[in-house]
Structure formats: structure tokens, C-alpha cells
Coordinates of N, CA and C and ligand atoms in Angstrom, one line a residue:
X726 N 1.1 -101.4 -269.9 CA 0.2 -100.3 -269.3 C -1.2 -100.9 -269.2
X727 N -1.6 -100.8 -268.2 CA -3.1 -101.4 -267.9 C -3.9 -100.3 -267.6
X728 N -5.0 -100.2 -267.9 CA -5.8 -99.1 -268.4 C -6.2 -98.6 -267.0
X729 N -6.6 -99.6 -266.2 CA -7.2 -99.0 -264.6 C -5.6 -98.5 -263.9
X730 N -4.6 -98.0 -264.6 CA -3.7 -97.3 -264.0 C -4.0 -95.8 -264.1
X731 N -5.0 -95.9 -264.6 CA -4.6 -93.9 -265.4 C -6.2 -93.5 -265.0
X732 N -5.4 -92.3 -264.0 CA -6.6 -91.4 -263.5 C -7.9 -91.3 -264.6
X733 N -8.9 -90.5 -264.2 CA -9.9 -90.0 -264.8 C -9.5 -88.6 -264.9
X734 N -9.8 -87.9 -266.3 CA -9.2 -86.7 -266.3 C -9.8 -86.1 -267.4
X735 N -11.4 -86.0 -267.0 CA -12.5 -85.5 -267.9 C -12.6 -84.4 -267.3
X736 N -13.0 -83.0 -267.8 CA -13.3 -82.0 -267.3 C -14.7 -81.7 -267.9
X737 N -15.5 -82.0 -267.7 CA -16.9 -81.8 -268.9 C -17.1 -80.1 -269.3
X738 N -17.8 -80.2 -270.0 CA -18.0 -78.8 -270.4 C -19.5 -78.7 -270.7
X739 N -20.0 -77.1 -270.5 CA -21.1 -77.1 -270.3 C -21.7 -77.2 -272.1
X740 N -23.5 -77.4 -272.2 CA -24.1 -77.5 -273.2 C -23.9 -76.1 -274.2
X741 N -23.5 -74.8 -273.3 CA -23.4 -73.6 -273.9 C -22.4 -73.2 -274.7
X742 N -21.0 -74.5 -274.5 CA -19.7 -74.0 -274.7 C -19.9 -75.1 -276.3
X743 N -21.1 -75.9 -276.3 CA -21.4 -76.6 -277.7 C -21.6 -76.2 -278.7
X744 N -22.5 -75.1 -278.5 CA -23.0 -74.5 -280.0 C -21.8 -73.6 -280.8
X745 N -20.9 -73.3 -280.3 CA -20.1 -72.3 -281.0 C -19.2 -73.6 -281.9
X746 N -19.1 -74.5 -281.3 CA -18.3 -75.4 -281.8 C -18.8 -76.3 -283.2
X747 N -20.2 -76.2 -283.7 CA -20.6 -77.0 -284.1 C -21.7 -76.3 -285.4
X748 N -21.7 -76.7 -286.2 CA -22.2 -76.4 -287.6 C -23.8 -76.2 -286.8
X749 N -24.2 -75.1 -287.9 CA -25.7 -74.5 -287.5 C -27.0 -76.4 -287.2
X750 N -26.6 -77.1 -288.2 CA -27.4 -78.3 -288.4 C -27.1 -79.1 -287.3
X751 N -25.9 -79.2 -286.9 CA -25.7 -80.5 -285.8 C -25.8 -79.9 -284.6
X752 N -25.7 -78.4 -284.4 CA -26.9 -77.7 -283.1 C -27.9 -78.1 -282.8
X753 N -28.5 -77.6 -283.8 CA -30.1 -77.6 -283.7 C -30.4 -79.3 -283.3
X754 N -29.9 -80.5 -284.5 CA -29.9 -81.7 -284.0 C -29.9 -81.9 -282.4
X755 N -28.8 -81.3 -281.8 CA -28.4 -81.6 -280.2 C -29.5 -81.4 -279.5
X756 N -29.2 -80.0 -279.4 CA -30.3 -78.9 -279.0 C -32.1 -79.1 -279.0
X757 N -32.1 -79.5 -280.1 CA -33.5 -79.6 -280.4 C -34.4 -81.2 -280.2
X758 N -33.7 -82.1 -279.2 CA -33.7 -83.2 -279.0 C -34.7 -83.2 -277.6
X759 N -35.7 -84.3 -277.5 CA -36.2 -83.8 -276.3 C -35.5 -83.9 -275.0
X760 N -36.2 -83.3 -273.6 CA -34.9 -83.5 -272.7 C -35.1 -85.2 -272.0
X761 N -34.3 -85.2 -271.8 CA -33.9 -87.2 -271.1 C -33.7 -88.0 -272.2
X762 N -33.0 -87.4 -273.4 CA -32.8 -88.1 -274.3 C -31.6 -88.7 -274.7
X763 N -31.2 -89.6 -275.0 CA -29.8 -90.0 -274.9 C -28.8 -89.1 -275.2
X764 N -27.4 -89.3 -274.8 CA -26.4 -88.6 -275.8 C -26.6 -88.7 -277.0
X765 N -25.6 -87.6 -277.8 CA -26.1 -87.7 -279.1 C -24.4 -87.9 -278.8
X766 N -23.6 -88.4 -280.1 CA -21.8 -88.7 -280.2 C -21.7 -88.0 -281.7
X767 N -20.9 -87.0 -281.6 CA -20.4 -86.0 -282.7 C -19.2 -87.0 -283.1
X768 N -18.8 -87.8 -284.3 CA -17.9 -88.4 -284.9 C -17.1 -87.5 -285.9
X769 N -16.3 -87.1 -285.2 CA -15.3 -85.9 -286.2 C -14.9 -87.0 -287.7
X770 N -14.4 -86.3 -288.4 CA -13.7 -87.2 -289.3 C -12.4 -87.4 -289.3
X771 N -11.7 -86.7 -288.6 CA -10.4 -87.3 -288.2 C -10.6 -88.6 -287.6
X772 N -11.1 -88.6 -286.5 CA -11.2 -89.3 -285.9 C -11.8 -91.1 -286.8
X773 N -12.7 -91.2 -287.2 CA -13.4 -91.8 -288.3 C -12.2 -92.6 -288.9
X774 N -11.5 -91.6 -289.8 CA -10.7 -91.7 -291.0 C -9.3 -93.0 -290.1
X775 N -9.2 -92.2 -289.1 CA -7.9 -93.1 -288.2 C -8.3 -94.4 -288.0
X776 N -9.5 -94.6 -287.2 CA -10.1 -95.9 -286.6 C -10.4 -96.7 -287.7
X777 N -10.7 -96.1 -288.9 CA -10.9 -96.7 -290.3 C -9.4 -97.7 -290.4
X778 N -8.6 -96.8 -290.6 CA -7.5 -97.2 -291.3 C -7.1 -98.0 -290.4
X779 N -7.0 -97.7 -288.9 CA -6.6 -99.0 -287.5 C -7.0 -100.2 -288.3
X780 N -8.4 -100.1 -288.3 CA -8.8 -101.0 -288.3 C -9.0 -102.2 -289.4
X781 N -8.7 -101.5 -290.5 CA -8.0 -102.3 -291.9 C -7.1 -102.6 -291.6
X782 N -6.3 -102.2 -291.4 CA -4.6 -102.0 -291.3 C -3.7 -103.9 -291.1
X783 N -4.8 -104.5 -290.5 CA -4.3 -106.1 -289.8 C -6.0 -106.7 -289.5
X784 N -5.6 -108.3 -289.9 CA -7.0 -108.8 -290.0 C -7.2 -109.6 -288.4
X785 N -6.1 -109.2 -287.4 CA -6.6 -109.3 -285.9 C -6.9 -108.3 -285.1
X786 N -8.2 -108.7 -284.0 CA -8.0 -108.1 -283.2 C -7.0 -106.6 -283.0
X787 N -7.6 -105.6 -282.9 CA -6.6 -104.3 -282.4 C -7.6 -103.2 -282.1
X788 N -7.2 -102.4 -281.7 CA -8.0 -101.3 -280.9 C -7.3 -100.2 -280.4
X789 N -8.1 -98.8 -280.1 CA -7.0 -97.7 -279.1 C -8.6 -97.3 -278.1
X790 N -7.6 -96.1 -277.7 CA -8.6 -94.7 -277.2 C -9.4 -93.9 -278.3
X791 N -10.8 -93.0 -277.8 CA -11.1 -92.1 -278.2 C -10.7 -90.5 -277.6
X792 N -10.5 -89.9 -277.7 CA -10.7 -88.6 -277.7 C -11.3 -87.6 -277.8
X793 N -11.6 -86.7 -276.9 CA -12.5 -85.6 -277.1 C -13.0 -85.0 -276.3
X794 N -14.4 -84.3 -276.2 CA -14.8 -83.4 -275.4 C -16.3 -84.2 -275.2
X795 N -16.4 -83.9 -273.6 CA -17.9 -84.5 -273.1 C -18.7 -82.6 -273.1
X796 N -20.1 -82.8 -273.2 CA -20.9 -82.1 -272.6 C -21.6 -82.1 -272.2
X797 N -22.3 -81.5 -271.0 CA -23.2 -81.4 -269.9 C -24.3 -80.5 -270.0
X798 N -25.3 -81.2 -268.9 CA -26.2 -79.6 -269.0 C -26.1 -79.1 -267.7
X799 N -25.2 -77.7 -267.8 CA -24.8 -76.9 -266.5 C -25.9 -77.0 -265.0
X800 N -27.1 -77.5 -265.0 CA -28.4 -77.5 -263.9 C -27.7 -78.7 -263.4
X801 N -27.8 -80.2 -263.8 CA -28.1 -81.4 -263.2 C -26.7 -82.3 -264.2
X802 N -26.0 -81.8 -265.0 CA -24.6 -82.3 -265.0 C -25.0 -83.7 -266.3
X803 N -26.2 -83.9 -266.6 CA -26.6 -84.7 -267.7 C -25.9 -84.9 -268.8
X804 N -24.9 -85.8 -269.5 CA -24.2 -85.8 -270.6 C -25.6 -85.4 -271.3
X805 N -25.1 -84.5 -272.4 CA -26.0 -83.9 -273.8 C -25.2 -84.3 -275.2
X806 N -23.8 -84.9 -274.9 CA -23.1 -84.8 -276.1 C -21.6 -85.4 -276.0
X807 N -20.9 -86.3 -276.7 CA -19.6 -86.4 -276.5 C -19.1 -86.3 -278.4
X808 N -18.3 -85.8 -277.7 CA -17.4 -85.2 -279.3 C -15.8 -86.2 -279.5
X809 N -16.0 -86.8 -280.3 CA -15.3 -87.5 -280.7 C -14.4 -87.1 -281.6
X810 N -13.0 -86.6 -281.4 CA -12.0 -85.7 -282.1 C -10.9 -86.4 -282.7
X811 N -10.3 -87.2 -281.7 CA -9.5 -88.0 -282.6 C -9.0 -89.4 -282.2
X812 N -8.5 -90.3 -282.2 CA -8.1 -91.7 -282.2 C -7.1 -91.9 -282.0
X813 N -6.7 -92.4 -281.0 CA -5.4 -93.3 -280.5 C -5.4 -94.6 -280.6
X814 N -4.4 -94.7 -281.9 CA -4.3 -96.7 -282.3 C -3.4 -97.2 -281.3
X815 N -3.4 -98.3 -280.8 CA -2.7 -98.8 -279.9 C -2.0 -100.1 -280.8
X816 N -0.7 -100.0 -280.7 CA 0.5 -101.4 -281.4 C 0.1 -102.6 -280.7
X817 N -0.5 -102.6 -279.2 CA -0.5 -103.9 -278.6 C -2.2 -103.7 -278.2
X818 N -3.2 -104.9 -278.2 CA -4.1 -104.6 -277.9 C -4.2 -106.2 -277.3
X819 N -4.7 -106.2 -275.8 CA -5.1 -107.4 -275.4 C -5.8 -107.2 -273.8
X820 N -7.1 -107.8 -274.6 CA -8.5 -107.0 -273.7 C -8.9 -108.7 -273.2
X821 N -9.0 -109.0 -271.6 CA -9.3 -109.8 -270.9 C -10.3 -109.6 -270.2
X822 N -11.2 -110.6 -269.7 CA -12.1 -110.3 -268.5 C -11.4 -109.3 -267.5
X823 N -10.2 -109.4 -267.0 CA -9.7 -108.9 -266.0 C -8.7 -107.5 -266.1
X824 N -8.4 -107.5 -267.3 CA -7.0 -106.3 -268.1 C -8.1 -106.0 -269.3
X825 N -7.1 -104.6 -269.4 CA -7.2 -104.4 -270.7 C -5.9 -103.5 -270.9
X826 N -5.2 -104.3 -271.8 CA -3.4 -104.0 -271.7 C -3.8 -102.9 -273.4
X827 N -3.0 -101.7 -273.1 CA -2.7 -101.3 -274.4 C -0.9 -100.9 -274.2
X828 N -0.5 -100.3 -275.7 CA 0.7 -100.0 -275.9 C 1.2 -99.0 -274.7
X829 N 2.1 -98.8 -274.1 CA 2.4 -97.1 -273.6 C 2.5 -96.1 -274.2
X830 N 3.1 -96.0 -275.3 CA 3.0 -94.9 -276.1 C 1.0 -94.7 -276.4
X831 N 0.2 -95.3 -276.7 CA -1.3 -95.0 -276.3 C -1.5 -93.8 -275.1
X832 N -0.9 -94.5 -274.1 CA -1.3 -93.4 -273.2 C -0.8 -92.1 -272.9
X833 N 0.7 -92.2 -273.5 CA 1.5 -91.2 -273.7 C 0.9 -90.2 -274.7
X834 N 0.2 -90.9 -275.9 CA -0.3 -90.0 -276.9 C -1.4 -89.4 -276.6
X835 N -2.4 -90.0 -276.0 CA -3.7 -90.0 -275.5 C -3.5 -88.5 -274.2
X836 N -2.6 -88.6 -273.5 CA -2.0 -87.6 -272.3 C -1.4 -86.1 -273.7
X837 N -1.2 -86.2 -274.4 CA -1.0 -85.4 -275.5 C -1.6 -84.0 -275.5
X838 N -3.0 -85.3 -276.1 CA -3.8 -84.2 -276.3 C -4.4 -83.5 -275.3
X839 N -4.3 -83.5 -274.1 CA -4.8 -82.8 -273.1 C -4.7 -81.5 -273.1
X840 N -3.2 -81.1 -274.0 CA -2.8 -79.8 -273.9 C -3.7 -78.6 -275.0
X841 N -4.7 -79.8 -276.2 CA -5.2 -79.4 -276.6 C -7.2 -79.5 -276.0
X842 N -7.1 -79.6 -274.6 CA -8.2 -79.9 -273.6 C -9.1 -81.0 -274.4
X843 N -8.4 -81.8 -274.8 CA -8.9 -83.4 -275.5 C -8.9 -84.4 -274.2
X844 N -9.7 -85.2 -274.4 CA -9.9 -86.1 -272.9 C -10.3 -87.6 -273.9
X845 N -9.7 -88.8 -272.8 CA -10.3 -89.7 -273.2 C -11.6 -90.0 -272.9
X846 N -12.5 -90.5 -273.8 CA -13.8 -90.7 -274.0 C -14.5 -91.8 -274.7
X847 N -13.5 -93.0 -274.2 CA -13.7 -94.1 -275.1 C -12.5 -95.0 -275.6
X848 N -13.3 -96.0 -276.1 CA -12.6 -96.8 -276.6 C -12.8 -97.8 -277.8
X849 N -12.4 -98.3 -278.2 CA -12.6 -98.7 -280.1 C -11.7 -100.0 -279.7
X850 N -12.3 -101.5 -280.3 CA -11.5 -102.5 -280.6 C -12.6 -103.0 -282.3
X851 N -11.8 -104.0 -282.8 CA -12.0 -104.7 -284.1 C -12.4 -106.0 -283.3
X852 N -13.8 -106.7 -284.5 CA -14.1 -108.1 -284.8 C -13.6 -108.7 -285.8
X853 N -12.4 -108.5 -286.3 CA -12.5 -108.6 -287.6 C -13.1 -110.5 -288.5
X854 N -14.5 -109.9 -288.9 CA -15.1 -110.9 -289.4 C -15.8 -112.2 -288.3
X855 N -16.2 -111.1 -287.4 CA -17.3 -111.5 -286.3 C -17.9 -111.1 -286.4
X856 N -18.4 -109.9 -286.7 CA -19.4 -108.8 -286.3 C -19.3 -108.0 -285.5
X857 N -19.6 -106.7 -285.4 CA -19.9 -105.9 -284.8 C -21.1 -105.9 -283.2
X858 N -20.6 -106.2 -282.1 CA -20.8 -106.6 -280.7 C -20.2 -106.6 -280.1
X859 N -21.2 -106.2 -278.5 CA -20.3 -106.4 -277.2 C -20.4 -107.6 -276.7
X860 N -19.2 -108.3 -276.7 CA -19.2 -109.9 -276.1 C -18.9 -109.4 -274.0
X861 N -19.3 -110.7 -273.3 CA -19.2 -110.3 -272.2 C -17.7 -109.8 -271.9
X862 N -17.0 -110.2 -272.8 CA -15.5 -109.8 -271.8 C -15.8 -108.0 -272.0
X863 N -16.0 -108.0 -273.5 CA -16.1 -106.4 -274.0 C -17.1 -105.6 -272.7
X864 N -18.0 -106.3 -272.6 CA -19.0 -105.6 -271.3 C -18.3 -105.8 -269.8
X865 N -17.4 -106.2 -269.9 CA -16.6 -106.1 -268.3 C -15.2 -105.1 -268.1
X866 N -14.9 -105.1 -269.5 CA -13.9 -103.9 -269.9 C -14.5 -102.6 -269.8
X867 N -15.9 -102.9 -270.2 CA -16.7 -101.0 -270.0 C -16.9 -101.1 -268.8
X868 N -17.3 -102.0 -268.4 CA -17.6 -101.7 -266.7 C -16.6 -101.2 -265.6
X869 N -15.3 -101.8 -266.0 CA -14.2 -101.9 -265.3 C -13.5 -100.6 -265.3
X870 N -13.3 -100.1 -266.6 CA -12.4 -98.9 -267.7 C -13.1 -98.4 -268.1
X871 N -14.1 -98.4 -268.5 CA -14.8 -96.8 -268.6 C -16.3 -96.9 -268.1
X872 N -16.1 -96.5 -267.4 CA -17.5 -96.4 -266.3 C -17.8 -95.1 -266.0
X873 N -17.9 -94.0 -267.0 CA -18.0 -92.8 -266.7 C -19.4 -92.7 -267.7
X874 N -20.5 -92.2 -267.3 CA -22.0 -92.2 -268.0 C -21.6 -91.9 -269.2
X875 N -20.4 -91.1 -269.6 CA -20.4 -90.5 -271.1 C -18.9 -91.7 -272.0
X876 N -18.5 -92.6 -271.3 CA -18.0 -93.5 -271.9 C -18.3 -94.2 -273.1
X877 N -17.3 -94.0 -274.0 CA -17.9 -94.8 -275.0 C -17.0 -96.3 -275.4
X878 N -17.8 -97.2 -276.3 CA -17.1 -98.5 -275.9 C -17.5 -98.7 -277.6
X879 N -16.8 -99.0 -278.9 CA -16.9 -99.2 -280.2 C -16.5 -99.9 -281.1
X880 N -17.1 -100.7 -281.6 CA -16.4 -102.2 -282.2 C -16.8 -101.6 -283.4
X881 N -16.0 -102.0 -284.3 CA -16.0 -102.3 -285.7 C -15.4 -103.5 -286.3
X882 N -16.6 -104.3 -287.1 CA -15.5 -105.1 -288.2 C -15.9 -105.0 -289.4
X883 N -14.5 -104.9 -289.7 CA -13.7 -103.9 -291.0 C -14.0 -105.1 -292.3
X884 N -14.1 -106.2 -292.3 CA -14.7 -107.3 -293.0 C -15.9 -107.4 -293.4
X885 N -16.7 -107.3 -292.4 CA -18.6 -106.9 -292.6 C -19.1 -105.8 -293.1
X886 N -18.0 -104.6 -292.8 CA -18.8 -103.3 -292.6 C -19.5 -103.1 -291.7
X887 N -19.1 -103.3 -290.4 CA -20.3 -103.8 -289.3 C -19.9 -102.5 -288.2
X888 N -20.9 -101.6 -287.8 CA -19.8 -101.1 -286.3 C -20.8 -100.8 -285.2
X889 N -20.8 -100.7 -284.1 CA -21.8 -100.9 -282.9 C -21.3 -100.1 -282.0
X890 N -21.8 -99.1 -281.1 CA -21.5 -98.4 -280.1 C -21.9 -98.3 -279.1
X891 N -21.3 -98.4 -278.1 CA -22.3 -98.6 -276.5 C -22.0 -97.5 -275.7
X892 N -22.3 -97.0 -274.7 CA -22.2 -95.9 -273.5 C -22.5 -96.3 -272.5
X893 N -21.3 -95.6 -271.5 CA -22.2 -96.1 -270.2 C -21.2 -97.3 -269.7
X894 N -21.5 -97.5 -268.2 CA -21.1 -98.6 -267.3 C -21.4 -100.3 -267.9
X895 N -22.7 -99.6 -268.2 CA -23.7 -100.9 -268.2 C -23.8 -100.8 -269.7
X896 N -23.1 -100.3 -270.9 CA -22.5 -100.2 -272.1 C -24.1 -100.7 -273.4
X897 N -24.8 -99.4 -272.4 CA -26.3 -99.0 -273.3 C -25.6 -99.0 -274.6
X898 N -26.8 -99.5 -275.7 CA -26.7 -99.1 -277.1 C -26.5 -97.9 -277.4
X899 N -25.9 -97.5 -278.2 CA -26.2 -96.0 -279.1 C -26.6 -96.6 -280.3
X900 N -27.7 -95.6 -280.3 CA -28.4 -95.8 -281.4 C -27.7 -95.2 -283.1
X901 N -28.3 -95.6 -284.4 CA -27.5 -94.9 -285.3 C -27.9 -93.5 -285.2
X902 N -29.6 -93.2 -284.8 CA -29.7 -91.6 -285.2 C -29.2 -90.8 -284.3
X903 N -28.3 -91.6 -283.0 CA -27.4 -91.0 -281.9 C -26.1 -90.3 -282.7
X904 N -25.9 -90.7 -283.9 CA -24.2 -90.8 -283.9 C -24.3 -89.8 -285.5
X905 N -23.8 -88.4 -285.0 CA -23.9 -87.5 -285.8 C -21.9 -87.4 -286.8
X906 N -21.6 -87.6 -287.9 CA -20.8 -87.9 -288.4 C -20.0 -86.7 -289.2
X907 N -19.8 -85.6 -288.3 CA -19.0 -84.9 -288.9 C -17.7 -84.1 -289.2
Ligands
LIG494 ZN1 -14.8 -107.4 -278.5

């Protein structure tokens, strides 16, 4: 399964449909941000806890999907927020300049959650004991496969304690006071 096989199948949701969903503190955080300000990335702990354990799990290379909900501001369509819900580990992971091959069952699981209006929103691979970075292949896989403004692109290694997040085509940093952990 090669990743530029599979539609885009984000439905975004407005900034309005955010606040009910989200504890009084990581509102006001969003909310109270000035405007043109980067996304802020809601890190559920499901989600967290899985990519944790992916990512111990084997001291090579592996990776899946993210999932979750994007949000917008209903005027001008601005990501304000992506909610990161849960993790899809992939059994096969092998990310080239030109591919990025995961398992089929990944996408089968990832197509899942749809029914629970979960969208992919990303992606997660390991350094294990490189560091935490986007190498150029990693920045040609965001450009290629997820090229949607609210894309997210996430390395962790599980050796360093190390993990780094990017957004975007052009796989902008996210910052840490971007990435709200709950
Ligand atoms: Zn990489």
C-alpha cells in the first residue's frame, strides 16, 4: 500500500464545534491565542500512550498514521487546531525519497475510524538513537503525502527521549508551547 494511493478525506470542522470538546484550560489556551498564530496540536493520550509503545516496541525504524479531527476558522478556513486522537502502528514501515509503503491493514484501520468521523492527520516514524529530526527523505514524504496545511509529520526516538513535530507541506516546526498534551 503506498500512501499517495488513498484519497484525502478530511472534513475540517469549524473553531465552534472545538470548545465543547475540550477542557475549560485547553479552550481558553486555543482560543486565547493571538490571530495568525500557528496551530496549536491537542495530543490525546490515547494516542501518546500507542506511539509510545510503537515506538519501544523494536529498536528499528517503524512508524503509522495519526488520527483525528482538524479545526478551522469558519471566515477564511485557517487551521486553529488539530486533535490528535488516536495512532495507527504500521507492521511494515518503509519511507523512501519516492514511497512511503505502510502495512494494509494501516489503512484499513485508519479507514476505521472514519465511522467515528476520525481522519488522518498525520504521520509518526522512529530514529531510534538518531535523534529526533526531519531528514530530507522525511521532508519529501511531507511534501509528497501529506501536504495538507494541517498535516502533521512526527519523529520520535525512543532511545534519546527525543521527539520533533512538523506541519505543513513545507513541514514548519511545531513548537513545544504548540503541542497541548491531553
Ligand atoms: Zn526520518
Amino acid at each position: 500500500m503506498k500512501w499517495n494511493e488513498l484519497p484525502p478525506d478530511v472534513a475540517q470542522l469549524s473553531v465552534n464545534d472545538l470548545t465543547p470538546r475540550l477542557g475549560f484550560v485547553d479552550a481558553m489556551r486555543v482560543l486565547g491565542l493571538p490571530a495568525g498564530s500557528p496551530p496549536v496540536v491537542l495530543f490525546r493520550t490515547d494516542a501518546a500512550l500507542r506511539v509510545e509503545a510503537h515506538a519501544r516496541s523494536r529498536s528499528v525504524e517503524l512508524g503509522g498514521l495519526l488520527v483525528g479531527n482538524v479545526f478551522s476558522e469558519t471566515a477564511n478556513n485557517r487551521v486553529v487546531a488539530i486533535e490528535v486522537c488516536e495512532a495507527v502502528p504500521s507492521e511494515q514501515f518503509d519511507s523512501t525519497s519516492v514511497s512511503l509503503s505502510m502495512s494494509p491493514q494501516v489503512w484499513q484501520e485508519a479507514a476505521a475510524f472514519r465511522k467515528n468521523d476520525l481522519h488522518v492527520v498525520g504521520w509518526y516514524h522512529t530514529h531510534p538513537n538518531l535523534g529526533a529530526f526531519f531528514s530530507g527523505t522525511d521532508r519529501t514524504t511531507q511534501r509528497g503525502f501529506f501536504r495538507e496545511a494541517y498535516s502533521l509529520g512526527v519523529v520520535f526516538d525512543p532511545i534519546r527521549n527525543e521527539e520533533a513535530w512538523f506541519i505543513g507541506p513545507e513541514a514548519e516546526p511545531v513548537l513545544r508551547h504548540q503541542i497541548v498534551r491531553t
